Amino acid sequence: MFSVSLKSRNSPLQKLDGRTKLIFLAVIFILVLLFTDLLYITALLALVLAAWFIAKLPTQPLKEMLQFFVWIAVIILVVQVFFYPGTTNLVHISKPVPAIGFSGYLTLEGILFGLAMVLRLVVIMIVAPLMVMTTPLPELMLALVKLKIPYKFAFIMTTALSLLPSIQNRSAIIQQAQLCRGISYDSGGKFITKLKASVSLLIPLILGAFRDSQTLEVAMNSRAFGAPIKRTFLLESRFTPVDILVIAGTFTLLTVGVMLRIRGFGVY
Amino acid sequence: MPEPVVIQCREVSFLYPNGVQAIHNISLSIYRGDYIAFVGQNGSGKTTLVKHFNGLLKPSTGSVTVFGEETRDKKVSYLSRKVGYVFQNPDDMLFSSNVADEIAYGPRMLKVDPELVEAKVESILQELDLKNLRDTHPFALSLGDRQRLAVACALSLDPEVFVFDEPTTGQDFFGSQSIMGLIDELHQKGKTVIIITHDMPIVAEHAQRVIVMNKGEIALEGSPQEVFSQVEKLQSLSLKAPQVTLLARALGESSRTILHIPEMVDWLQARFPVTIKSGEELPHV
Amino acid sequence: MDISLSFHLKDKKMPPLIEFQHVTYAYSKASIPAIKDISFSVEKGEFIALIGPSGAGKSTLCYCFNGSIPQLFGGTMSGNLQVAGCDPFQDGTPVLAQHVGLVVQNARTQLFNVSVIQEVGFGCENLGLPREEILKRVSGALEFVGLTGFEDREPGALSGGQQQRLAIACVLAMNPEILVLDEPTSELDPIGGEQVMEVIARLNRELGKTIILVTHDMDFVAKYADRVLLLCDGSLFMNDVPQKIFSNFELLKNARIRPPQVCEIMHDLKENGYHLPDFPITLEGTLQVLKEMQYA
């Protein structure tokens, strides 16, 4: 899903500097954690979704993520709906259970808070891939370095992302090799059978990654990685007027958000 | 009377999900007891084709039947008892804590009677000369032994047909000899053997039937003699006959294709006068 | 004055480019050394083939050239070694990287950038070279290995042969005088292998690079190498020209090496009492020798 980042570089979001996007990402994170009011969270979600469409990203990964998320969302919702100490009782369910803070009623606040929690996670889930899919990894690394993140740390982070496709590839090969031994990954079967099957995938995968990491270390050192010299970056990053505008907007958003929060808005 | 067909491909084409067509309209019969080498450049479709033989891939169009059964709605775990497939890199499959468990894993997964599994493991350890290593951790084995173990795992399901994807790649001469010796033995016991390889001397010295793939199609097929006699055609496919064959050809032998060294030595001895043997007077020019 | 000076210089023997003296190395936790008492030297511009069965210590030796051993791997090491005036015990791998380009086995794992241009530029970026200089070197290296036009491609999406050539370009961009290549062709198809070997031969011929090549392909050794180091069980069995190695069948048998097919044929002829004017190791050489025999 990250491979999208290398193609179609013609959307406005892809033209932005990596730093601008990192700042935007950080601000969205802060804001979404700042507020618990469903209205505010929804507004942030709308902003992130708008960015997704401005970036002309495919909606398929969005759908896949939400499908994956739906069960977690249900659990969060149920927990919040039942245990949030609301005041507006809607439906009587059972006797109160004070030990776990359950009043016996389904409350309006509980529902709203539960929804807000779910949407909060949705925002966080969408905003990170939005960043990765619109920013080629070298640009992402450069942005991290320019924002004073140590180079080695930035390198490890971006390299780990760039190795994902090759890990996927390898895991497909291992699965095929194990299928040929009579192992089946999809069968209904018992839990223990499934567990055994996944061990047969994970062990070769992990050991392979370990071996590769040694080779990688030698290869990196053979190319002067970690030389005690100020590193050159082949990529250049420059703020454009659009970047300045977006950063200004982002900071305004942050300021307004913090002000509102201080005055007590946006939370229950 | 010809041997019965074990694998039948009828007009098989395969398209990868990304739209790349890897093989086009291939029809092919593989007979019991065949010893086939698939050769061709990477990307020519060899691996894609052989992955159809045990259901790892299902044809986009056309059909593949294995022992009379269509692979289309069969699971690989079912077909793996008919067609064994050994991947190039044994490290992609080994994960147990000792050699005996590794061999027993497949049949256990397929719920074979534990006593039978036990007996099978013992006989395989014996057969592949792995008896002393039965309690060794697979990752403590040499590459050559890990490869033997991968073959052992395929043997444990008792298939009739064996597919080996580049069995000698990355191996030294000794390792190659050992694994090819093992493959020859399987063939001598009546198994059908299919190998994919880039090593032409191995093709010449081991296979009985050669299939040259190019751009998803079968470009050339026949006995090693027939295939390696077509030096120009091979060259156009960026393949090279073994040195011994090229030498015979360069010396003007066109009536037959020499594939083996002893054959070539005999040929040279017959061609060259004894007067140039050492110890004898060389004629002056 | 000038003449006497040059005479003087010639007289004073230059130290070899690479010199190993009684080098022994054991990986940490290993009970026996991976390489034992290795001594040899390499002159500038030589094409050396490093051969031997699996587990002989070839890759270990490769890691010694640029200080990966002992600096990355730890373990215990003894003896003296000198590589292009550097001491792999002392000088850091970034320093050695400017003299020795190491292409490790398996190209795929040593490519970790998202584009070809980033991949090739990586080493020079680490060396802090000016941006313009890096771009110049990257395009030069890509041109040399025949990958011009691939700048924006994903390394992982290239063919095996292209990946190997890319890996070569990556170290070439740092302009080392020595290139160490560990089995660059073992996973390739015939055409991919030939193309990689052609690039390596040109590095030696056109750029005067010193080459250390690990390979199991004896046809390549016969065709390209000036000299062969034969390693077996961690020891240096033999250090000689390919012809001497490939005609010594006793040695080859002990070292579990199969020479090119023509050598086997020539050996059998010799065994049968034929007098050979020369011992050829390539197809062309064999035809030449047979011709001489025929018309002698």
PDB file of C-alpha atoms in Angstrom, chain C residues 38-295:
ATOM      1  CA  ILE C  38      46.482 -16.618   5.325  1.00  0.00           C
ATOM      2  CA  SER C  39      49.379 -14.877   3.574  1.00  0.00           C
ATOM      3  CA  PHE C  40      49.281 -13.366   0.109  1.00  0.00           C
ATOM      4  CA  SER C  41      49.677 -10.065  -1.648  1.00  0.00           C
ATOM      5  CA  VAL C  42      47.956  -8.400  -4.576  1.00  0.00           C
ATOM      6  CA  GLU C  43      49.444  -5.841  -6.933  1.00  0.00           C
ATOM      7  CA  LYS C  44      47.526  -2.907  -8.307  1.00  0.00           C
ATOM      8  CA  GLY C  45      45.410  -3.771 -11.343  1.00  0.00           C
ATOM      9  CA  GLU C  46      45.334  -7.516 -10.807  1.00  0.00           C
ATOM     10  CA  PHE C  47      42.204  -9.586 -11.383  1.00  0.00           C
ATOM     11  CA  ILE C  48      42.103 -12.170  -8.608  1.00  0.00           C
ATOM     12  CA  ALA C  49      39.614 -15.026  -8.423  1.00  0.00           C
ATOM     13  CA  LEU C  50      38.933 -16.356  -4.958  1.00  0.00           C
ATOM     14  CA  ILE C  51      37.634 -19.898  -5.224  1.00  0.00           C
ATOM     15  CA  GLY C  52      36.972 -22.832  -2.924  1.00  0.00           C
ATOM     16  CA  PRO C  53      34.132 -25.035  -1.698  1.00  0.00           C
ATOM     17  CA  SER C  54      31.303 -23.655   0.449  1.00  0.00           C
ATOM     18  CA  GLY C  55      32.427 -22.945   3.986  1.00  0.00           C
ATOM     19  CA  ALA C  56      36.062 -22.521   2.938  1.00  0.00           C
ATOM     20  CA  GLY C  57      36.174 -18.981   4.322  1.00  0.00           C
ATOM     21  CA  LYS C  58      35.800 -16.995   1.107  1.00  0.00           C
ATOM     22  CA  SER C  59      33.140 -14.594   2.405  1.00  0.00           C
ATOM     23  CA  THR C  60      35.050 -14.216   5.672  1.00  0.00           C
ATOM     24  CA  LEU C  61      38.125 -13.199   3.713  1.00  0.00           C
ATOM     25  CA  CYS C  62      36.037 -10.696   1.729  1.00  0.00           C
ATOM     26  CA  TYR C  63      34.915  -9.047   4.950  1.00  0.00           C
ATOM     27  CA  CYS C  64      38.563  -8.582   5.996  1.00  0.00           C
ATOM     28  CA  PHE C  65      39.341  -6.305   3.057  1.00  0.00           C
ATOM     29  CA  ASN C  66      37.245  -3.392   4.262  1.00  0.00           C
ATOM     30  CA  GLY C  67      37.484  -3.856   8.014  1.00  0.00           C
ATOM     31  CA  SER C  68      33.989  -5.358   8.419  1.00  0.00           C
ATOM     32  CA  ILE C  69      36.053  -8.063  10.060  1.00  0.00           C
ATOM     33  CA  PRO C  70      36.961  -7.467  12.833  1.00  0.00           C
ATOM     34  CA  GLN C  71      35.239  -4.114  13.324  1.00  0.00           C
ATOM     35  CA  LEU C  72      31.617  -5.205  12.814  1.00  0.00           C
ATOM     36  CA  PHE C  73      31.801  -8.889  13.582  1.00  0.00           C
ATOM     37  CA  GLY C  74      34.056  -8.872  16.620  1.00  0.00           C
ATOM     38  CA  GLY C  75      35.817 -12.181  17.160  1.00  0.00           C
ATOM     39  CA  THR C  76      39.542 -12.735  17.426  1.00  0.00           C
ATOM     40  CA  MET C  77      42.028 -11.857  14.742  1.00  0.00           C
ATOM     41  CA  SER C  78      45.779 -12.087  14.479  1.00  0.00           C
ATOM     42  CA  GLY C  79      48.433 -11.363  11.861  1.00  0.00           C
ATOM     43  CA  ASN C  80      49.170  -8.275   9.813  1.00  0.00           C
ATOM     44  CA  LEU C  81      47.223  -6.850   6.963  1.00  0.00           C
ATOM     45  CA  GLN C  82      47.423  -3.773   4.870  1.00  0.00           C
ATOM     46  CA  VAL C  83      44.890  -2.720   2.254  1.00  0.00           C
ATOM     47  CA  ALA C  84      45.642   0.295   0.043  1.00  0.00           C
ATOM     48  CA  GLY C  85      47.775   1.801   2.768  1.00  0.00           C
ATOM     49  CA  CYS C  86      45.034   1.377   5.379  1.00  0.00           C
ATOM     50  CA  ASP C  87      44.947  -0.872   8.378  1.00  0.00           C
ATOM     51  CA  PRO C  88      41.594  -2.686   8.539  1.00  0.00           C
ATOM     52  CA  PHE C  89      42.170  -3.219  12.260  1.00  0.00           C
ATOM     53  CA  GLN C  90      42.379   0.484  12.960  1.00  0.00           C
ATOM     54  CA  ASP C  91      40.869   2.585  10.199  1.00  0.00           C
ATOM     55  CA  GLY C  92      37.093   2.888  10.292  1.00  0.00           C
ATOM     56  CA  THR C  93      34.943   1.299   7.602  1.00  0.00           C
ATOM     57  CA  PRO C  94      34.018   4.725   6.163  1.00  0.00           C
ATOM     58  CA  VAL C  95      37.721   5.378   5.485  1.00  0.00           C
ATOM     59  CA  LEU C  96      38.225   1.947   3.966  1.00  0.00           C
ATOM     60  CA  ALA C  97      35.067   2.335   1.870  1.00  0.00           C
ATOM     61  CA  GLN C  98      36.913   4.922  -0.203  1.00  0.00           C
ATOM     62  CA  HIS C  99      39.571   2.364  -1.113  1.00  0.00           C
ATOM     63  CA  VAL C 100      37.661  -0.909  -1.124  1.00  0.00           C
ATOM     64  CA  GLY C 101      34.218  -1.381  -2.647  1.00  0.00           C
ATOM     65  CA  LEU C 102      32.620  -4.498  -1.178  1.00  0.00           C
ATOM     66  CA  VAL C 103      29.671  -6.019  -3.011  1.00  0.00           C
ATOM     67  CA  VAL C 104      28.295  -8.658  -0.668  1.00  0.00           C
ATOM     68  CA  GLN C 105      26.545 -11.853  -1.660  1.00  0.00           C
ATOM     69  CA  ASN C 106      22.884 -11.510  -2.593  1.00  0.00           C
ATOM     70  CA  ALA C 107      22.262  -8.161  -4.254  1.00  0.00           C
ATOM     71  CA  ARG C 108      18.716  -7.832  -3.019  1.00  0.00           C
ATOM     72  CA  THR C 109      19.631  -7.382   0.637  1.00  0.00           C
ATOM     73  CA  GLN C 110      22.225  -4.704  -0.023  1.00  0.00           C
ATOM     74  CA  LEU C 111      19.790  -2.457  -1.857  1.00  0.00           C
ATOM     75  CA  PHE C 112      17.672  -0.566   0.623  1.00  0.00           C
ATOM     76  CA  ASN C 113      16.875   2.785  -0.976  1.00  0.00           C
ATOM     77  CA  VAL C 114      13.670   3.588  -2.811  1.00  0.00           C
ATOM     78  CA  SER C 115      15.187   4.750  -6.058  1.00  0.00           C
ATOM     79  CA  VAL C 116      18.240   3.863  -8.109  1.00  0.00           C
ATOM     80  CA  ILE C 117      19.648   7.376  -7.908  1.00  0.00           C
ATOM     81  CA  GLN C 118      19.328   7.409  -4.111  1.00  0.00           C
ATOM     82  CA  GLU C 119      20.889   3.972  -3.950  1.00  0.00           C
ATOM     83  CA  VAL C 120      23.977   4.938  -5.937  1.00  0.00           C
ATOM     84  CA  GLY C 121      24.300   8.295  -4.222  1.00  0.00           C
ATOM     85  CA  PHE C 122      24.074   6.818  -0.722  1.00  0.00           C
ATOM     86  CA  GLY C 123      27.803   6.222  -0.238  1.00  0.00           C
ATOM     87  CA  CYS C 124      28.852   9.642  -1.512  1.00  0.00           C
ATOM     88  CA  GLU C 125      26.182  11.333   0.595  1.00  0.00           C
ATOM     89  CA  ASN C 126      27.655   9.642   3.648  1.00  0.00           C
ATOM     90  CA  LEU C 127      31.096  10.895   2.644  1.00  0.00           C
ATOM     91  CA  GLY C 128      29.698  14.420   2.590  1.00  0.00           C
ATOM     92  CA  LEU C 129      30.750  15.124  -1.007  1.00  0.00           C
ATOM     93  CA  PRO C 130      29.300  18.222  -2.688  1.00  0.00           C
ATOM     94  CA  ARG C 131      25.929  17.627  -4.269  1.00  0.00           C
ATOM     95  CA  GLU C 132      27.088  18.412  -7.825  1.00  0.00           C
ATOM     96  CA  GLU C 133      30.000  15.998  -7.478  1.00  0.00           C
ATOM     97  CA  ILE C 134      27.665  13.263  -6.256  1.00  0.00           C
ATOM     98  CA  LEU C 135      25.309  13.725  -9.201  1.00  0.00           C
ATOM     99  CA  LYS C 136      28.255  13.541 -11.570  1.00  0.00           C
ATOM    100  CA  ARG C 137      29.563  10.369  -9.985  1.00  0.00           C
ATOM    101  CA  VAL C 138      26.138   8.743  -9.875  1.00  0.00           C
ATOM    102  CA  SER C 139      25.510   9.278 -13.557  1.00  0.00           C
ATOM    103  CA  GLY C 140      29.058   8.147 -14.371  1.00  0.00           C
ATOM    104  CA  ALA C 141      28.680   4.941 -12.354  1.00  0.00           C
ATOM    105  CA  LEU C 142      25.252   4.182 -13.822  1.00  0.00           C
ATOM    106  CA  GLU C 143      26.561   4.717 -17.316  1.00  0.00           C
ATOM    107  CA  PHE C 144      29.478   2.392 -16.679  1.00  0.00           C
ATOM    108  CA  VAL C 145      27.247  -0.483 -15.577  1.00  0.00           C
ATOM    109  CA  GLY C 146      24.718   0.206 -18.323  1.00  0.00           C
ATOM    110  CA  LEU C 147      21.883   1.465 -16.158  1.00  0.00           C
ATOM    111  CA  THR C 148      21.557   4.996 -17.499  1.00  0.00           C
ATOM    112  CA  GLY C 149      17.887   5.892 -17.604  1.00  0.00           C
ATOM    113  CA  PHE C 150      17.055   3.770 -14.566  1.00  0.00           C
ATOM    114  CA  GLU C 151      17.553   6.663 -12.101  1.00  0.00           C
ATOM    115  CA  ASP C 152      13.993   6.828 -10.840  1.00  0.00           C
ATOM    116  CA  ARG C 153      13.288   3.102 -10.843  1.00  0.00           C
ATOM    117  CA  GLU C 154      12.774   1.089  -7.686  1.00  0.00           C
ATOM    118  CA  PRO C 155      15.837  -1.119  -7.014  1.00  0.00           C
ATOM    119  CA  GLY C 156      13.616  -3.950  -5.819  1.00  0.00           C
ATOM    120  CA  ALA C 157      11.776  -4.046  -9.133  1.00  0.00           C
ATOM    121  CA  LEU C 158      14.898  -4.591 -11.270  1.00  0.00           C
ATOM    122  CA  SER C 159      15.962  -7.989 -12.596  1.00  0.00           C
ATOM    123  CA  GLY C 160      18.599  -9.960 -10.708  1.00  0.00           C
ATOM    124  CA  GLY C 161      21.341  -9.011 -13.155  1.00  0.00           C
ATOM    125  CA  GLN C 162      20.394  -5.343 -13.071  1.00  0.00           C
ATOM    126  CA  GLN C 163      20.405  -5.427  -9.280  1.00  0.00           C
ATOM    127  CA  GLN C 164      23.935  -6.844  -9.262  1.00  0.00           C
ATOM    128  CA  ARG C 165      25.123  -4.163 -11.678  1.00  0.00           C
ATOM    129  CA  LEU C 166      23.408  -1.564  -9.518  1.00  0.00           C
ATOM    130  CA  ALA C 167      25.208  -2.906  -6.447  1.00  0.00           C
ATOM    131  CA  ILE C 168      28.474  -2.500  -8.348  1.00  0.00           C
ATOM    132  CA  ALA C 169      27.564   1.068  -9.333  1.00  0.00           C
ATOM    133  CA  CYS C 170      26.863   1.835  -5.669  1.00  0.00           C
ATOM    134  CA  VAL C 171      30.438   1.123  -4.615  1.00  0.00           C
ATOM    135  CA  LEU C 172      31.935   2.367  -7.874  1.00  0.00           C
ATOM    136  CA  ALA C 173      30.508   5.847  -7.195  1.00  0.00           C
ATOM    137  CA  MET C 174      32.800   6.093  -4.170  1.00  0.00           C
ATOM    138  CA  ASN C 175      35.709   5.568  -6.544  1.00  0.00           C
ATOM    139  CA  PRO C 176      37.603   2.807  -4.731  1.00  0.00           C
ATOM    140  CA  GLU C 177      40.777   1.349  -6.271  1.00  0.00           C
ATOM    141  CA  ILE C 178      39.796  -2.169  -5.172  1.00  0.00           C
ATOM    142  CA  LEU C 179      36.499  -3.967  -5.760  1.00  0.00           C
ATOM    143  CA  VAL C 180      35.660  -7.099  -3.805  1.00  0.00           C
ATOM    144  CA  LEU C 181      32.705  -9.034  -5.224  1.00  0.00           C
ATOM    145  CA  ASP C 182      31.238 -12.013  -3.398  1.00  0.00           C
ATOM    146  CA  GLU C 183      29.521 -14.394  -5.820  1.00  0.00           C
ATOM    147  CA  PRO C 184      27.931 -11.697  -7.970  1.00  0.00           C
ATOM    148  CA  THR C 185      26.647 -14.161 -10.568  1.00  0.00           C
ATOM    149  CA  SER C 186      25.589 -17.193  -8.556  1.00  0.00           C
ATOM    150  CA  GLU C 187      21.873 -16.380  -8.556  1.00  0.00           C
ATOM    151  CA  LEU C 188      21.664 -15.074 -12.103  1.00  0.00           C
ATOM    152  CA  ASP C 189      20.573 -16.591 -15.371  1.00  0.00           C
ATOM    153  CA  PRO C 190      23.273 -17.056 -18.026  1.00  0.00           C
ATOM    154  CA  ILE C 191      22.740 -13.743 -19.812  1.00  0.00           C
ATOM    155  CA  GLY C 192      22.544 -11.797 -16.546  1.00  0.00           C
ATOM    156  CA  GLY C 193      25.753 -13.458 -15.369  1.00  0.00           C
ATOM    157  CA  GLU C 194      27.618 -12.673 -18.595  1.00  0.00           C
ATOM    158  CA  GLN C 195      26.609  -9.020 -18.432  1.00  0.00           C
ATOM    159  CA  VAL C 196      27.758  -8.684 -14.827  1.00  0.00           C
ATOM    160  CA  MET C 197      31.081 -10.368 -15.643  1.00  0.00           C
ATOM    161  CA  GLU C 198      31.560  -8.074 -18.619  1.00  0.00           C
ATOM    162  CA  VAL C 199      31.115  -5.052 -16.332  1.00  0.00           C
ATOM    163  CA  ILE C 200      33.631  -6.480 -13.849  1.00  0.00           C
ATOM    164  CA  ALA C 201      36.142  -7.175 -16.630  1.00  0.00           C
ATOM    165  CA  ARG C 202      35.786  -3.601 -17.871  1.00  0.00           C
ATOM    166  CA  LEU C 203      36.319  -2.232 -14.368  1.00  0.00           C
ATOM    167  CA  ASN C 204      39.646  -4.008 -14.445  1.00  0.00           C
ATOM    168  CA  ARG C 205      40.578  -3.328 -18.063  1.00  0.00           C
ATOM    169  CA  GLU C 206      39.319   0.212 -18.587  1.00  0.00           C
ATOM    170  CA  LEU C 207      39.489   1.731 -15.128  1.00  0.00           C
ATOM    171  CA  GLY C 208      42.453  -0.265 -13.841  1.00  0.00           C
ATOM    172  CA  LYS C 209      40.554  -1.382 -10.755  1.00  0.00           C
ATOM    173  CA  THR C 210      41.967  -4.235  -8.760  1.00  0.00           C
ATOM    174  CA  ILE C 211      39.378  -7.016  -8.622  1.00  0.00           C
ATOM    175  CA  ILE C 212      38.838  -9.719  -6.026  1.00  0.00           C
ATOM    176  CA  LEU C 213      36.070 -11.981  -7.298  1.00  0.00           C
ATOM    177  CA  VAL C 214      34.539 -14.871  -5.384  1.00  0.00           C
ATOM    178  CA  THR C 215      32.854 -17.337  -7.708  1.00  0.00           C
ATOM    179  CA  HIS C 216      31.899 -20.972  -8.217  1.00  0.00           C
ATOM    180  CA  ASP C 217      31.876 -20.533 -11.977  1.00  0.00           C
ATOM    181  CA  MET C 218      35.204 -21.868 -13.197  1.00  0.00           C
ATOM    182  CA  ASP C 219      34.523 -20.891 -16.805  1.00  0.00           C
ATOM    183  CA  PHE C 220      34.530 -17.260 -15.650  1.00  0.00           C
ATOM    184  CA  VAL C 221      37.746 -17.827 -13.678  1.00  0.00           C
ATOM    185  CA  ALA C 222      39.442 -19.313 -16.743  1.00  0.00           C
ATOM    186  CA  LYS C 223      38.260 -16.478 -18.944  1.00  0.00           C
ATOM    187  CA  TYR C 224      38.975 -13.464 -16.744  1.00  0.00           C
ATOM    188  CA  ALA C 225      41.312 -14.081 -13.798  1.00  0.00           C
ATOM    189  CA  ASP C 226      45.020 -13.237 -13.748  1.00  0.00           C
ATOM    190  CA  ARG C 227      45.559 -15.241 -10.617  1.00  0.00           C
ATOM    191  CA  VAL C 228      43.598 -17.622  -8.420  1.00  0.00           C
ATOM    192  CA  LEU C 229      43.538 -17.915  -4.655  1.00  0.00           C
ATOM    193  CA  LEU C 230      42.228 -21.356  -3.761  1.00  0.00           C
ATOM    194  CA  LEU C 231      40.824 -21.527  -0.264  1.00  0.00           C
ATOM    195  CA  CYS C 232      39.896 -24.770   1.466  1.00  0.00           C
ATOM    196  CA  ASP C 233      38.848 -25.307   5.082  1.00  0.00           C
ATOM    197  CA  GLY C 234      40.018 -21.825   5.961  1.00  0.00           C
ATOM    198  CA  SER C 235      43.534 -22.252   4.591  1.00  0.00           C
ATOM    199  CA  LEU C 236      45.071 -20.917   1.424  1.00  0.00           C
ATOM    200  CA  PHE C 237      45.653 -24.074  -0.619  1.00  0.00           C
ATOM    201  CA  MET C 238      47.176 -22.452  -3.650  1.00  0.00           C
ATOM    202  CA  ASN C 239      47.973 -19.066  -5.105  1.00  0.00           C
ATOM    203  CA  ASP C 240      48.799 -19.295  -8.784  1.00  0.00           C
ATOM    204  CA  VAL C 241      47.732 -18.530 -12.348  1.00  0.00           C
ATOM    205  CA  PRO C 242      44.490 -20.259 -13.461  1.00  0.00           C
ATOM    206  CA  GLN C 243      46.329 -22.598 -15.810  1.00  0.00           C
ATOM    207  CA  LYS C 244      48.444 -24.012 -12.976  1.00  0.00           C
ATOM    208  CA  ILE C 245      45.360 -24.488 -10.812  1.00  0.00           C
ATOM    209  CA  PHE C 246      43.192 -26.097 -13.483  1.00  0.00           C
ATOM    210  CA  SER C 247      45.877 -28.516 -14.613  1.00  0.00           C
ATOM    211  CA  ASN C 248      46.573 -29.782 -11.090  1.00  0.00           C
ATOM    212  CA  PHE C 249      43.918 -32.461 -10.832  1.00  0.00           C
ATOM    213  CA  GLU C 250      45.192 -33.894  -7.573  1.00  0.00           C
ATOM    214  CA  LEU C 251      44.711 -30.507  -5.952  1.00  0.00           C
ATOM    215  CA  LEU C 252      41.318 -29.893  -7.565  1.00  0.00           C
ATOM    216  CA  LYS C 253      40.056 -33.219  -6.303  1.00  0.00           C
ATOM    217  CA  ASN C 254      41.158 -32.468  -2.758  1.00  0.00           C
ATOM    218  CA  ALA C 255      39.632 -28.999  -2.901  1.00  0.00           C
ATOM    219  CA  ARG C 256      36.397 -30.328  -4.459  1.00  0.00           C
ATOM    220  CA  ILE C 257      36.617 -28.005  -7.436  1.00  0.00           C
ATOM    221  CA  ARG C 258      35.489 -28.939 -10.916  1.00  0.00           C
ATOM    222  CA  PRO C 259      37.556 -27.172 -13.588  1.00  0.00           C
ATOM    223  CA  PRO C 260      36.123 -26.054 -16.950  1.00  0.00           C
ATOM    224  CA  GLN C 261      35.084 -29.012 -19.114  1.00  0.00           C
ATOM    225  CA  VAL C 262      37.896 -28.440 -21.612  1.00  0.00           C
ATOM    226  CA  CYS C 263      40.415 -28.916 -18.791  1.00  0.00           C
ATOM    227  CA  GLU C 264      38.891 -32.288 -17.974  1.00  0.00           C
ATOM    228  CA  ILE C 265      39.131 -33.273 -21.615  1.00  0.00           C
ATOM    229  CA  MET C 266      42.751 -32.127 -21.873  1.00  0.00           C
ATOM    230  CA  HIS C 267      43.599 -33.884 -18.638  1.00  0.00           C
ATOM    231  CA  ASP C 268      42.120 -37.160 -19.913  1.00  0.00           C
ATOM    232  CA  LEU C 269      44.084 -36.840 -23.144  1.00  0.00           C
ATOM    233  CA  LYS C 270      47.252 -36.299 -21.158  1.00  0.00           C
ATOM    234  CA  GLU C 271      46.479 -39.346 -19.022  1.00  0.00           C
ATOM    235  CA  ASN C 272      46.126 -41.345 -22.210  1.00  0.00           C
ATOM    236  CA  GLY C 273      49.669 -40.429 -23.186  1.00  0.00           C
ATOM    237  CA  TYR C 274      49.080 -37.440 -25.417  1.00  0.00           C
ATOM    238  CA  HIS C 275      51.715 -34.775 -25.471  1.00  0.00           C
ATOM    239  CA  LEU C 276      50.135 -31.334 -25.224  1.00  0.00           C
ATOM    240  CA  PRO C 277      52.102 -28.298 -26.370  1.00  0.00           C
ATOM    241  CA  ASP C 278      50.216 -26.251 -23.785  1.00  0.00           C
ATOM    242  CA  PHE C 279      47.436 -26.806 -21.239  1.00  0.00           C
ATOM    243  CA  PRO C 280      44.444 -24.728 -22.379  1.00  0.00           C
ATOM    244  CA  ILE C 281      41.679 -23.654 -20.011  1.00  0.00           C
ATOM    245  CA  THR C 282      39.240 -21.958 -22.389  1.00  0.00           C
ATOM    246  CA  LEU C 283      37.352 -23.158 -25.425  1.00  0.00           C
ATOM    247  CA  GLU C 284      39.330 -20.853 -27.731  1.00  0.00           C
ATOM    248  CA  GLY C 285      42.629 -21.960 -26.189  1.00  0.00           C
ATOM    249  CA  THR C 286      41.675 -25.587 -26.612  1.00  0.00           C
ATOM    250  CA  LEU C 287      40.867 -25.146 -30.276  1.00  0.00           C
ATOM    251  CA  GLN C 288      44.239 -23.461 -30.723  1.00  0.00           C
ATOM    252  CA  VAL C 289      46.122 -26.283 -29.000  1.00  0.00           C
ATOM    253  CA  LEU C 290      44.278 -28.975 -30.927  1.00  0.00           C
ATOM    254  CA  LYS C 291      45.051 -27.172 -34.140  1.00  0.00           C
ATOM    255  CA  GLU C 292      48.732 -27.099 -33.276  1.00  0.00           C
ATOM    256  CA  MET C 293      48.603 -30.808 -32.501  1.00  0.00           C
ATOM    257  CA  GLN C 294      46.842 -31.573 -35.723  1.00  0.00           C
ATOM    258  CA  TYR C 295      49.275 -29.720 -37.918  1.00  0.00           C
TER     259      TYR C 295
END
